[in-house]
Each structure stands twice: as structure tokens, then as C-alpha cells.
Coordinates of C-alpha atoms and ligand atoms in Angstrom, one line a residue:
X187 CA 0.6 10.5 26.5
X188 CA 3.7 10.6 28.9
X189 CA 2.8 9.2 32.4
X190 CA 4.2 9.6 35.4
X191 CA 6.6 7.0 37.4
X192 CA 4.8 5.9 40.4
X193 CA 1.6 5.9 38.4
X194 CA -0.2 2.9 38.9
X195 CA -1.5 1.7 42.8
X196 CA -1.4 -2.1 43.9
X197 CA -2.2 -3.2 46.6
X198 CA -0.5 -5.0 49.2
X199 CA -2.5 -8.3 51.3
X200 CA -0.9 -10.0 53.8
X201 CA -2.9 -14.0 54.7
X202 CA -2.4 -15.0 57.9
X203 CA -5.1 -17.3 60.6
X204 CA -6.2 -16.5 64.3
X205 CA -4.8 -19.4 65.4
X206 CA -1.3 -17.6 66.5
X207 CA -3.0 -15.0 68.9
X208 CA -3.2 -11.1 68.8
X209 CA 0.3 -10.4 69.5
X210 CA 1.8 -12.7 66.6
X211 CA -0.8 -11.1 64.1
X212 CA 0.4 -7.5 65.0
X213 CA 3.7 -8.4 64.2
X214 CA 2.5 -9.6 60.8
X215 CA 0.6 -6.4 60.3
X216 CA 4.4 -4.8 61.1
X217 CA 6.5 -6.8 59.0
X218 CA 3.3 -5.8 56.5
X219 CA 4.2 -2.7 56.3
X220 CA 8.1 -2.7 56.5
X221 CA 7.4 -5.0 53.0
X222 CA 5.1 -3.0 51.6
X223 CA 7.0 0.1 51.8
X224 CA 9.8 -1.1 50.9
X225 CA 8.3 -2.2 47.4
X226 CA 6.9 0.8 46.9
X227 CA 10.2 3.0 48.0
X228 CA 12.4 0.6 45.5
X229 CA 13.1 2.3 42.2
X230 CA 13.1 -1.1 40.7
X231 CA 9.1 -0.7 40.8
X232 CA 7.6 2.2 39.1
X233 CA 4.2 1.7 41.0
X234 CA 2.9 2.9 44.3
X235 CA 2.5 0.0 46.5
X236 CA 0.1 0.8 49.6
X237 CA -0.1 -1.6 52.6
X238 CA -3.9 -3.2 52.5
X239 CA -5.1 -5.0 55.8
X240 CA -3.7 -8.7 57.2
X241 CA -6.8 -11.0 56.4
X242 CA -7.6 -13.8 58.4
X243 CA -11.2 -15.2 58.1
X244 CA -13.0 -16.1 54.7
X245 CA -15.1 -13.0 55.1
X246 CA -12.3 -10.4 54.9
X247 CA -10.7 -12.1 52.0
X248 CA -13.6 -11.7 50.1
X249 CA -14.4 -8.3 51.2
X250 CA -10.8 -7.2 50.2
X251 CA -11.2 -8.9 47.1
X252 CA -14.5 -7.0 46.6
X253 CA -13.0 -4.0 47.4
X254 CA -10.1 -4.2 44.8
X255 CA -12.6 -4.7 42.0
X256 CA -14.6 -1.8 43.0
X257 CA -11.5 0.3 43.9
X258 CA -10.6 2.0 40.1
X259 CA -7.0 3.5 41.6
X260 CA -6.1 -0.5 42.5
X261 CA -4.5 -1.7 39.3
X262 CA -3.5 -5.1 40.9
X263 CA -3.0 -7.1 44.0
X264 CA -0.2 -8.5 45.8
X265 CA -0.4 -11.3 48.1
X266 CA 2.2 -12.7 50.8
X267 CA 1.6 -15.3 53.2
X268 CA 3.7 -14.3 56.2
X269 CA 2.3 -17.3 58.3
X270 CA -0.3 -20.6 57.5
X271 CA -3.4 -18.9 55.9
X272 CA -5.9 -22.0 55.3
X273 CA -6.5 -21.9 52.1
X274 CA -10.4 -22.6 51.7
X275 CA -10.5 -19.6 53.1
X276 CA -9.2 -17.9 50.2
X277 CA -11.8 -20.2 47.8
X278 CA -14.6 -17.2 47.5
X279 CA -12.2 -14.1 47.4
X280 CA -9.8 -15.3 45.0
X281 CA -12.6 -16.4 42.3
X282 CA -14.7 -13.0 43.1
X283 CA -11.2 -11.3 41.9
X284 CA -11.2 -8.8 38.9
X285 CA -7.7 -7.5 39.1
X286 CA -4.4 -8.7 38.1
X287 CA -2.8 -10.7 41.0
X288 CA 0.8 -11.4 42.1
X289 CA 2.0 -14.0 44.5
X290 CA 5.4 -12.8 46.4
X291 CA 6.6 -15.8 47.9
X292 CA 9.1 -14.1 50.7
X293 CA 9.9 -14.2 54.5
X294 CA 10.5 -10.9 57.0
X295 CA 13.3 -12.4 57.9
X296 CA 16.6 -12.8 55.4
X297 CA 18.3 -15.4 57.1
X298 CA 17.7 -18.4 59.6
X299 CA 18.9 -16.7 62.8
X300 CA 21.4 -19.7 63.7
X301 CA 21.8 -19.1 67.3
X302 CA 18.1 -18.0 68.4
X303 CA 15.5 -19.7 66.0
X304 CA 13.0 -21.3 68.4
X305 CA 9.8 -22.8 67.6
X306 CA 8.2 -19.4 67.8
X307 CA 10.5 -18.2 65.3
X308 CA 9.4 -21.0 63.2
X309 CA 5.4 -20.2 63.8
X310 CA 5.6 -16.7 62.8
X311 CA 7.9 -17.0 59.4
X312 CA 6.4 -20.0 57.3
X313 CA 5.7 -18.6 54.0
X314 CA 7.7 -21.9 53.2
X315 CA 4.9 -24.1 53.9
X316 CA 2.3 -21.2 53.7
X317 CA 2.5 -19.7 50.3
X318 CA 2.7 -23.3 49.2
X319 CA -1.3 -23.7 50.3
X320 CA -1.8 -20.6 48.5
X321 CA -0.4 -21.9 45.7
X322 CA -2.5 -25.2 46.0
X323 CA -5.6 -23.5 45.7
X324 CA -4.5 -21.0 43.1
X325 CA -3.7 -24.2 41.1
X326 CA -6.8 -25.5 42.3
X327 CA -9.0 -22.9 41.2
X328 CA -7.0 -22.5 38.0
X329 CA -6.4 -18.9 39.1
X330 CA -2.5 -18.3 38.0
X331 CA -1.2 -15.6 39.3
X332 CA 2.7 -14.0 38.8
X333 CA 4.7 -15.9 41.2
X334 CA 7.9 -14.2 42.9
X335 CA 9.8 -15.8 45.2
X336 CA 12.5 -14.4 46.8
X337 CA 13.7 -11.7 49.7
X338 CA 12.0 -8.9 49.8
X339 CA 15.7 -7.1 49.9
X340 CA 16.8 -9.1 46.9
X341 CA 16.8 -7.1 43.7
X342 CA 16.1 -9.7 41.5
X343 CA 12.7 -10.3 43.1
X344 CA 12.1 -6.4 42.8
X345 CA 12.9 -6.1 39.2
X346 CA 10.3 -9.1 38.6
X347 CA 7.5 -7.3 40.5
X348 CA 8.7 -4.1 38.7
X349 CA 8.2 -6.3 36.0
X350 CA 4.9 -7.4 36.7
X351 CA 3.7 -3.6 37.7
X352 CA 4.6 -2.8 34.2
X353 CA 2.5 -5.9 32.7
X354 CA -0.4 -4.3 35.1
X355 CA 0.4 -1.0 33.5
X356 CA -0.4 -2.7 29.7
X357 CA -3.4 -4.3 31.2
X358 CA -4.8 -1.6 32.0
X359 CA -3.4 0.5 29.1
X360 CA -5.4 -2.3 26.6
X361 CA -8.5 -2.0 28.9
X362 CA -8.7 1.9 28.0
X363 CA -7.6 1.7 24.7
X364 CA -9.4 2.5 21.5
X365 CA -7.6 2.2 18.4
X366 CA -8.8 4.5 15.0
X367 CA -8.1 3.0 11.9
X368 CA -7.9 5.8 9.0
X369 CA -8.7 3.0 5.9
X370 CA -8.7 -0.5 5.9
X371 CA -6.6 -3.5 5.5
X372 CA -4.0 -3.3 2.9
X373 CA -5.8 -5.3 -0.1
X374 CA -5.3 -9.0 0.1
X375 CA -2.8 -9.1 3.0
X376 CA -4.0 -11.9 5.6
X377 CA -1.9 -11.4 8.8
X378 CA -3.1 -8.2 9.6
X379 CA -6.6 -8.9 9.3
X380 CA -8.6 -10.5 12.6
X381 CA -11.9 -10.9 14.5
X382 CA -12.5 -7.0 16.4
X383 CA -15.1 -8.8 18.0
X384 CA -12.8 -11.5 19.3
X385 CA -9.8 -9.1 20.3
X386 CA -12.7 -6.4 22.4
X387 CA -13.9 -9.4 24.2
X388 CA -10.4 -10.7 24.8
X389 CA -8.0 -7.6 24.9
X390 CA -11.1 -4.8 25.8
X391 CA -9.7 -2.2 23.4
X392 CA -11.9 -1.0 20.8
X393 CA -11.1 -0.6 17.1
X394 CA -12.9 2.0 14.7
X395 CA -13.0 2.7 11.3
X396 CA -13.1 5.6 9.9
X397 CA -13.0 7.2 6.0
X398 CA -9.7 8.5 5.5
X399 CA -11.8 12.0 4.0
X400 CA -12.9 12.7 7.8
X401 CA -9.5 13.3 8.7
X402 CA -8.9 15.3 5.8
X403 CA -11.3 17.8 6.9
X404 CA -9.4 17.8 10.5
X405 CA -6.1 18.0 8.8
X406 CA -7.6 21.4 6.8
X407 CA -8.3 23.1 10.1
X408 CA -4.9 23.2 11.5
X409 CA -4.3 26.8 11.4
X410 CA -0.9 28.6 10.1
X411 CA 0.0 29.2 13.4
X412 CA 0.7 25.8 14.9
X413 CA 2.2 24.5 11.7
X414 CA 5.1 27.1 12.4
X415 CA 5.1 25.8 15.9
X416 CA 5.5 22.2 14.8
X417 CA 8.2 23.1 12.5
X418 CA 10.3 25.1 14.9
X419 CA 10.2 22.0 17.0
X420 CA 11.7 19.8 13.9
X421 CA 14.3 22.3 13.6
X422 CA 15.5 22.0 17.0
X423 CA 15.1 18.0 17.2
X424 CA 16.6 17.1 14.2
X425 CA 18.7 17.7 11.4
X426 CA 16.6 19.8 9.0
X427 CA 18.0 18.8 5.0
X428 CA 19.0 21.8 3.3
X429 CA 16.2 21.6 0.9
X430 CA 13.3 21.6 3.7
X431 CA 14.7 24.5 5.1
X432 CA 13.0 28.0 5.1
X433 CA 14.9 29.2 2.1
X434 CA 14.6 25.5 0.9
X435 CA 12.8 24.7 -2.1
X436 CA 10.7 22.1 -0.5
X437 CA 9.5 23.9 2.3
X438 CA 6.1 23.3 2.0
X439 CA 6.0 19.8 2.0
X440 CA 7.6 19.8 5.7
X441 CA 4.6 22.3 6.3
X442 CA 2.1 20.0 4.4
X443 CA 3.1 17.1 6.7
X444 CA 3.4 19.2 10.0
X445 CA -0.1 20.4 9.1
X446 CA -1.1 16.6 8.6
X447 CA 0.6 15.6 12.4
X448 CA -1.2 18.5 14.0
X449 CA -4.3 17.0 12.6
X450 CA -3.9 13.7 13.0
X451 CA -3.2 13.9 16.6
X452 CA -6.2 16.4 17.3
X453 CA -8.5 13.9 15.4
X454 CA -7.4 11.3 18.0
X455 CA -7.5 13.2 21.0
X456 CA -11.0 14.6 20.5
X457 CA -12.3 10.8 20.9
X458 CA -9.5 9.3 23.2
X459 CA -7.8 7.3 20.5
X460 CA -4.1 6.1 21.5
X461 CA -3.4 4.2 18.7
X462 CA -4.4 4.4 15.2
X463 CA -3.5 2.5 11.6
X464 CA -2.7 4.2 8.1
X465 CA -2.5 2.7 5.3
X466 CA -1.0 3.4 1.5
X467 CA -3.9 2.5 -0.5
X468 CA -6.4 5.0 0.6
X469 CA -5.0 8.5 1.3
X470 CA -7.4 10.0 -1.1
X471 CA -6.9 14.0 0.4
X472 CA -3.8 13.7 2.2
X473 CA -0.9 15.2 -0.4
X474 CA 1.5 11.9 0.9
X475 CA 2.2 9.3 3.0
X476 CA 1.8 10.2 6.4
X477 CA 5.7 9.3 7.3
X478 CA 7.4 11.8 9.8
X479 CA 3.9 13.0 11.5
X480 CA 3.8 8.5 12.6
X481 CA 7.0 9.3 13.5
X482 CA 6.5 12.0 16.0
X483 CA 3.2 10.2 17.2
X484 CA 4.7 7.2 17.9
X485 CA 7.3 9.0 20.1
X486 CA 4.9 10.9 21.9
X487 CA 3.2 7.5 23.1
X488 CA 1.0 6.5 20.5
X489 CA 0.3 3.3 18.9
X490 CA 0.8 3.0 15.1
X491 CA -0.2 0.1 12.8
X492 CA 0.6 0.6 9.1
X493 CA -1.7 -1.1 6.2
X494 CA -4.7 -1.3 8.6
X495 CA -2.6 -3.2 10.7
X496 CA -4.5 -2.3 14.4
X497 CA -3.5 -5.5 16.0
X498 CA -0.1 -4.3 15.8
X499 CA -1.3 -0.7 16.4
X500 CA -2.8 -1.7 19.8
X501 CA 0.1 -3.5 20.6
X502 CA 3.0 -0.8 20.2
X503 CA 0.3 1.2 22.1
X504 CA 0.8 -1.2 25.3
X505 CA 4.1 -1.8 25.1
X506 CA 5.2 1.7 25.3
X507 CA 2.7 2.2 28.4
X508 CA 4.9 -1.0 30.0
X509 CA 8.6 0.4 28.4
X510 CA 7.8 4.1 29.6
X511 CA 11.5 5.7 30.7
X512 CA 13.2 2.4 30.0
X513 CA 14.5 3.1 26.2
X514 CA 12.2 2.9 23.0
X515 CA 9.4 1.4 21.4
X516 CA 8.8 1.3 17.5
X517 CA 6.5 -0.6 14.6
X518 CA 9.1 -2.4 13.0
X519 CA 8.9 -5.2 9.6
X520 CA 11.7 -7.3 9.2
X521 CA 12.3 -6.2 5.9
X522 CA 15.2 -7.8 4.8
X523 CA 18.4 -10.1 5.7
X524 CA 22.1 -9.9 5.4
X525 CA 22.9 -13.8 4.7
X526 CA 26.8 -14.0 5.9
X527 CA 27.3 -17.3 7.0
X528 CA 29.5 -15.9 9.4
X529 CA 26.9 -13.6 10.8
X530 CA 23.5 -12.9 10.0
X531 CA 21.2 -10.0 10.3
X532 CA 18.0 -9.0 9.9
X533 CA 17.5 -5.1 8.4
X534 CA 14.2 -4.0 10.3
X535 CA 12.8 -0.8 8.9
X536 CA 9.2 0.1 6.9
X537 CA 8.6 2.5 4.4
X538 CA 8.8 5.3 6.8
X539 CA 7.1 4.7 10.3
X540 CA 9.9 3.9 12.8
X541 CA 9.6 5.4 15.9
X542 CA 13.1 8.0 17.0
X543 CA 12.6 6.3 20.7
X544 CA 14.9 4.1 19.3
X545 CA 17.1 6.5 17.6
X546 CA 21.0 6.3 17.8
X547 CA 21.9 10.1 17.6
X548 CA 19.8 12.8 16.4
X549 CA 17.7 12.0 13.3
X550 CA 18.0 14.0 10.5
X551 CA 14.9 15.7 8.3
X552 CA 14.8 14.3 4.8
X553 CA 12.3 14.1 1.6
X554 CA 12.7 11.3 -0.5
X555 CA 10.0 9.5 -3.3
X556 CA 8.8 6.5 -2.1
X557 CA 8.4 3.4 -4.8
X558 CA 4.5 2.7 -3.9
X559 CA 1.6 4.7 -3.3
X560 CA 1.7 7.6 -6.4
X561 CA 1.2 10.2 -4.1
X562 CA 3.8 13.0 -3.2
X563 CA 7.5 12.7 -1.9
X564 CA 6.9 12.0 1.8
X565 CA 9.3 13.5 4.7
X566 CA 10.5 11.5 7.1
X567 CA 13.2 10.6 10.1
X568 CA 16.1 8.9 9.0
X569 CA 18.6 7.1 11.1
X570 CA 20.0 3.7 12.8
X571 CA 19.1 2.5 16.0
X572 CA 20.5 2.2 19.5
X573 CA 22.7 -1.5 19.7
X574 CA 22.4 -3.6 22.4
X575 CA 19.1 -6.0 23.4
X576 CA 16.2 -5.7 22.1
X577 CA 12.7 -7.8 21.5
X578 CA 10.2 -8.4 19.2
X579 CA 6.4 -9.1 19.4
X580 CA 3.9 -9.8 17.5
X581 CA -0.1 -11.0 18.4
X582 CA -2.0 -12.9 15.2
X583 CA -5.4 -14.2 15.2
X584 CA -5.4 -17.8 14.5
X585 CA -9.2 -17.8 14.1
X586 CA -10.0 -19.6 17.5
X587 CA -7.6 -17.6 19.8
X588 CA -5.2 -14.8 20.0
X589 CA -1.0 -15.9 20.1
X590 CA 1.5 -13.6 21.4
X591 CA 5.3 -14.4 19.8
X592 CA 8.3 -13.1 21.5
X593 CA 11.8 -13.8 19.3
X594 CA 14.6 -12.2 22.0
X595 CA 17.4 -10.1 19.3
X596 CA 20.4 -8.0 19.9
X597 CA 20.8 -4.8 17.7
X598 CA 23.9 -4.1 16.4
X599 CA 25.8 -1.4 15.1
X600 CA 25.5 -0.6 11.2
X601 CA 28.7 -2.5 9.5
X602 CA 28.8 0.5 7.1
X603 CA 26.6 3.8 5.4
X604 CA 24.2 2.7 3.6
X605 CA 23.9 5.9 1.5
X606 CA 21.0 4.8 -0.7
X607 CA 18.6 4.2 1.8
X608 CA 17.0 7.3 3.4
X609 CA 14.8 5.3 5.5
X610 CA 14.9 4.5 9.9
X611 CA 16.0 1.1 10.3
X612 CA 17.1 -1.4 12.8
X613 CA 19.7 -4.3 12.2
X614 CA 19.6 -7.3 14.4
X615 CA 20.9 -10.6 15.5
X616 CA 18.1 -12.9 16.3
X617 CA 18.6 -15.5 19.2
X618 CA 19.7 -18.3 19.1
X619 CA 20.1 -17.8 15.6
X620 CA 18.5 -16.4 12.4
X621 CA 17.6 -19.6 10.7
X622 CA 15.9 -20.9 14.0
X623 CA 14.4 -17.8 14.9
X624 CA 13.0 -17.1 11.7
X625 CA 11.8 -21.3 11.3
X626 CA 10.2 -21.0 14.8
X627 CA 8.5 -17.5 13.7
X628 CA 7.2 -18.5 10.4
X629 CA 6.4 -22.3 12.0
X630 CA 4.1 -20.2 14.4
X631 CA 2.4 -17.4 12.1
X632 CA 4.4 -14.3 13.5
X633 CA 3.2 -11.2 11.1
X634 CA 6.1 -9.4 9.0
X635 CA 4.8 -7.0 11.7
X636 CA 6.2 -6.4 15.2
X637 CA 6.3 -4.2 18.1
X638 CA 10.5 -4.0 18.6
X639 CA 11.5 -2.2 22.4
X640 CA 14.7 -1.8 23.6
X641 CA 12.8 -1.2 27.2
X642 CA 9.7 -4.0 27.3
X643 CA 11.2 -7.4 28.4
X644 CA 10.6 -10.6 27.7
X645 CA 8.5 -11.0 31.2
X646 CA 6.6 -8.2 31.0
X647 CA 4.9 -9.5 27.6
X648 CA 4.5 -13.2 29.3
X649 CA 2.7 -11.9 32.4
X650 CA 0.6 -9.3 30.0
X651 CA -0.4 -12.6 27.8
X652 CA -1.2 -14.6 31.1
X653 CA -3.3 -11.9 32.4
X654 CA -5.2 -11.7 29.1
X655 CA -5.0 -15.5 28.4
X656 CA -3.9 -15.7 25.8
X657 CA -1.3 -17.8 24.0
X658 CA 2.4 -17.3 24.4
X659 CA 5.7 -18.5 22.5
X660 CA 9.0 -17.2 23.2
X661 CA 12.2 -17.7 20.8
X662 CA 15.2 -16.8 23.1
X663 CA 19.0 -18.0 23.1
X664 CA 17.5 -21.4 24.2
X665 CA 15.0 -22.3 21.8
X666 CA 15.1 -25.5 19.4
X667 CA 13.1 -25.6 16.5
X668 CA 12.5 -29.5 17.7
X669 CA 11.1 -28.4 21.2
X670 CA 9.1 -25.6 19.6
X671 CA 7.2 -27.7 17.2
X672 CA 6.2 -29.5 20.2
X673 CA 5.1 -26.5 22.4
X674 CA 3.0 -25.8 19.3
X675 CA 1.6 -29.1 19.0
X676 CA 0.7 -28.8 22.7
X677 CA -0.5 -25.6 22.7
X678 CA -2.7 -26.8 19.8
X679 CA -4.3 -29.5 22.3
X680 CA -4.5 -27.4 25.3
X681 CA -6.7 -24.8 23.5
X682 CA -8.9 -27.6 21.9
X683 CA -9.5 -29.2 25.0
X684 CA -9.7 -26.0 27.2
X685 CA -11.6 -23.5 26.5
X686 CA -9.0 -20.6 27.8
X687 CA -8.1 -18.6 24.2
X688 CA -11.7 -18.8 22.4
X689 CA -14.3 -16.1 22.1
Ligands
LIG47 MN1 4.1 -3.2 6.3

């Protein structure tokens, strides 16, 4: 599931006119270049970025807009206006474009050149008036792209097209995705539930069901031989508890549950499944819980959802394609609070499926009954996570369209042991603060269930929604539960009147 840095390609489109003469538009095509490879030699963007051709006449915009939808290696397109590129030119291209599209609003030059700016000068560098017409008929045409404005030197504006590559990077991620669900829904539970329908025509993933007894009989076939692989590799990436050890008394459970990882992940690979759902109520032929073998598939890059939950399955699945090499990704419930007046916390965790991306230390190995289920004592990971900032993200299904919530948190270290719990968990401070965060969440329908990254930001997930269309709320340091009910009131209109969220 790892990929590579450098993996997507996007391409790079500079707008100009004829109006300037041939000399003028080969300095364009130049200063093209200089910017283009200077995106795509920035570490601050983890995409190739290749130089695409300076278009000029209605025609060539639409033919390179043709071309990027037909071109599968283009993920995305970015567009500079180095000079006035009439914008009814752009009419036909920009609505015949597929892919994702980004709108760097930058000059070649840095700074005005005091001393020697002429009106020359002036002809050849207006992106100030010239990705404003851009922008008219992007507005226009109601086609929003991801605007960034700034030097092309600047790192700021880098790390928001980085930003953006990665949001390309989910995009395409959710377009590939299939998601296997081994059961359904947990009985009764509402959140989790949604239109499949609704969320292929919207998203493009696909969700399948399948009887939990098919994976049985995949689980059966894993042979001796890898389980003793598996386990060798638990006993040099964690610490193994004494009584899961090879003299240990519980041995076979840690074989039992490397037998069920082995076959879990071979049951999704043989139909290009990235993410998948679980859930406690039907396990019927499975001996537990599947707890550490999520564990270990969610680090390798797959997308869990527990209880049926394969909204949030799909999503963990994206958001580690967007996070990859930038800290961890992990299903996460906030589970429950720590009410101190003078500082309140939230104690993420689930029964057993947190991800170790997110692992402070190495985890160690334990076996442990679980209160719900009545099958056998599962294994799983324990530990605390990494402090510092995090986010997380949920997407519900209000019935007539799909909203993304973001609530911004900070993790913090554990205030003490917490001996009784052999369980993963998280503890967080929500921005602003836990009774707004949690007013504005519950105000909104967020799910108990989240994606929670130390690596995906905040503008990654609101490009990725834009892209999709889909609704977005975000609960940051700034938010006001007054505002929000507003934005929620509005957003309530706008999708009534428009007709942007509905399947
Ligand atoms: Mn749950």
C-alpha cells in the first residue's frame, strides 16, 4: 500500500494571448519552465510537476483540457496566467475539464525592479490583472478551483500546492477505491449507516458486502509457514507480553490472530480492496475480535471502519493516501472525557483498532478479554499516542448530501498510567475548546467515528471536499458556536437551492 514520493503527475499550463508578439511569448514559455521545475524540484510538493505548453487561442485550451482528461498519469492541472489571457477563451476548455484544477496566482518576477520597470516590464508580468480574468470566469462558470497566490519562491505558497497535490492524491485514492465490508452495520446504530448508491456516484469508491464465513475459509488457508513469519515480525516490532511468548501459555492466540491478518489482507488483495469494515456482531468462524491484525492493516495503508462503518473505512483509506510520510493516520471514537474545569480532554481510543502510525514509542503485544462480543480474549497493540497537532474528520450522510467535519485538536501527553486499560488511545484538547467543539460537532451530526492524523491538515480535507463537492465544516481555534449555527443554517439553504451535494 506504501507509495512512492513524487508519485502523482500534474500538470503545468501557462495562459497567455498573441497580442504581445513571438518574442514576449517565448519568454513566457521560459519563465514556464523555470516555475514549473521549480514546483516540482521543491520538497514541499510530493508530486512530479511537468511543464505543459503556453496556450494562447480557444482551440489549444480546449485541446489541453482534452488531453488532461484523457491523459490517466495527469492527476490534476495547474494554471498560471503569466500575462492577459482573455478569458472567453478559456469558456470551452475549462467546462470540458475532468481533473482537479489549481489556480497559482504568481509573477516570474519577486519584486518590482525599482530602477528599470518600463512599460514592457509591465506587459509581460500582469498576473495581477490577468489571473484576475481567470478568476472571473472560473466564478463565472462556477468552476472553483484551489487558489494560491503568492511567489513561486515563497514557501508558504509551496506548502499550499503541496497541500493541494496531496488532496489530488485522495481524489484519486477515492476514485480507485473499493471498500469490503465483512458483516453489516452494527444493529440499530444510525450514523454509520448511508446511501452506497449516493456515496459511488459522489465519492466513486465502491462498497461490498460480504458474509463474514467467506473470509473464514481465506483465513483457514493461511499456511503454518507465514503465520511464523508474521509472528517473528511482532516480535521484533513490539513488545511481545510474556504470556504470548513461545514458551507462553497463550501462544496460540497470537498465532490464531496472525493467521486471521494473513488472511484478511490476502482476501482484500485478491479483489483490490483498500479499505474494509468489521464488525462485533457477526464474527461467526473467526475465534475473536479481529484487534491487532486491524492494527497492522491500518499501518500498512489500509482503511478500517469498525461496526460496518465503511464511510469511515473509505475515509481513513484517503487520508492516509494524502498523510503518506507526514506522521500517522488511525480510526479513532472519542470515547470518553476528562471534565477538569481547568483542562479538558477527550480519551480517543476503541475497543482495539487504533492504528501504531500514531504510536508514541514501541507498542507492546498484549491479550486482554474484551466486555462485548462473547468470543475469545482478543490480542492487540497497546500504547499512547504522539502529542502535538492533530485533526479529526468525519463524513455523515444527511440523506440529501454528504458533510465533511473537521474539529482542529492538540494531543497531549498522558497526565499519568493508566494501568487498567490495555487498550491504544489518544488524549486531546479540542480547539477552541471542548464544550464548543463538542456543541458545534454534535450541532452538525459528526459520527462518534473519525479519521484522527497527525499528518493530513486541515487544507488538504477542504480542497478534497471541494473537489468532491461536498459539504465542509471546520471547528478550529476560531470557531463560535453562534457563527456555526449560522454556517449551518446557510449551508442548509445553499444545498436546497443548489443542487451541488444531491445524488
Ligand atoms: Mn465504534
Amino acid at each position: 500500500m506504501k507509495r512512492s514520493d513524487k508519485s502523482e503527475t500534474i500538470w503545468f499550463v501557462t495562459g497567455s494571448q498573441h497580442l504581445y508578439g513571438e518574442e514576449t511569448l517565448r519568454t513566457v514559455a521560459a519563465d514556464a519552465k523555470r516555475v514549473a521545475e521549480a514546483l516540482d524540484s521543491s520538497n514541499l510538493i510530493p508530486a512530479e510537476v511537468t511543464v505543459g505548453p503556453v496556450v494562447t487561442t480557444p482551440e489549444a485550451i480546449t485541446n489541453v483540457c482534452r488531453d488532461a482528461n484523457s491523459d490517466r498519469s495527469c492527476a490534476g492541472v495547474i494554471f498560471w496566467m503569466h500575462t492577459f489571457s482573455p478569458a472567453k477563451m478559456w469558456i470551452q476548455g475549462l467546462l470540458t475539464l475532468e481533473k482537479p484544477f489549481l489556480h497559482f496566482h504568481t509573477q516570474s518576477n519577486r519584486d518590482i525592479p525599482w530602477d528599470s520597470i518600463d512599460m514592457d516590464f509591465m506587459n509581460l508580468n500582469q498576473s495581477a490583472h490577468g489571473g484576475r480574468e481567470f478568476g472571473f470566469i472560473t466564478s463565472r462558470l462556477q468552476r472553483r478551483p484551489t487558489i494560491v497566490v503568492g511567489h513561486w519562491s515563497d514557501s508558504r505558497a509551496l506548502r499550499e500546492i503541496g497541500e493541494w497535490t496531496r488532496a489530488v492524491r485522495g481524489l484519486t485514492a477515492t476514485r480507485s477505491l473499493k471498500v469490503a465490508r465483512f458483516g453489516d452495520n452494527m444493529r440499530q446504530v444510525a450514523v454509520t449507516e448511508g446511501d452506497k448508491v449516493a456515496a459511488q456516484a459522489r465519492f466513486g469508491y465502491q462498497v461490498n458486502g460480504y458474509g463474514v464465513g467467506d473470509l473464514v475459509e481465506v483465513v483457514n488457508e493461511v499456511s503454518e509457514t507465514e503465520v511464523d513469519a508474521t509472528v517473528s515480525e511482532y516480535e521484533e516490532m513490539y513488545e511481545v507480553a510474556a504470556e504470548l511468548r513461545a514458551d507462553g501459555p497463550r501462544r496460540e492466540s497470537l498465532r490464531a490472530e496472525a493467521r486471521t491478518e494473513g488472511g484478511i489482507r490476502r482476501f482484500l488483495e485478491n479483489d483490490g480492496y483498500s479499505a474494509f469494515t468489521t464488525t462485533f456482531e457477526d464474527l461467526h468462524g473467526l475465534p475473536q475480535l479481529p484487534g491487532l491484525s486491524v492494527q497492522r492493516l491500518m499501518s500498512q495503508g489500509y482503511g478500517f471502519g469498525a461496526e460496518g462503518d465503511w464511510k469511515t473505512a473509505a475515509l481513513i483509506r484517503v487520508m492516509k493516501a494524502m498523510g503518506d510520510g507526514l506522521g500517522g493516520t488511525s480510526f479513532m471514537e472519542d470515547y470518553t472525557y476528562h471534565m477538569d474545569p481547568s483542562g479538558n480532554l477527550v480519551l480517543g481510543a476503541h475497543m482495539l483498532e487504533v492504528c501504531p502510525s500514531i504510536a508514541l514509542g514501541k507498542p507492546t503485544l498484549e491479550i486482554h478479554p474484551l466486555s462485548i462480543g462473547g468470543k475469545a480474549d482478543p490480542v492487540r497493540l497497546v500504547f499512547g499516542a504522539q502529542p502535538g497537532p492533530a485533526l479529526n474528520a468525519t463524513i455523515v450522510d444527511l440523506g440529501s448530501r454528504f458533510r465533511m467535519i473537521v474539529n482542529e485538536v492538540h494531543a497531549v501527553s498522558q497526565p499519568a498510567d493508566l494501568p487498567r486499560l490495555p487498550v491504544a488511545r489518544v488524549l486531546w484538547e479540542a480547539h477552541p475548546t471542548l464544550p464548543v467543539a463538542a456543541t458545534c460537532w454534535i450541532l452538525a451530526g459528526g459520527a462518534h467515528h473519525t479519521g484522527f492524523s497527525t499528518g493530513v491538515t486541515t487544507n488538504m480535507l477542504e480542497m478534497y471536499a471541494e473537489m468532491l463537492g461536498i459539504e465542509f465544516l471546520l471547528i478550529d481555534a476560531t470557531t463560535t458556536v453562534r457563527a456555526f449555527k449560522k454556517e449551518l443554517r446557510w449551508n442548509e439553504a445553499a444545498y436546497h437551492v443548489g443542487s451541488a451535494g444531491r445524488f
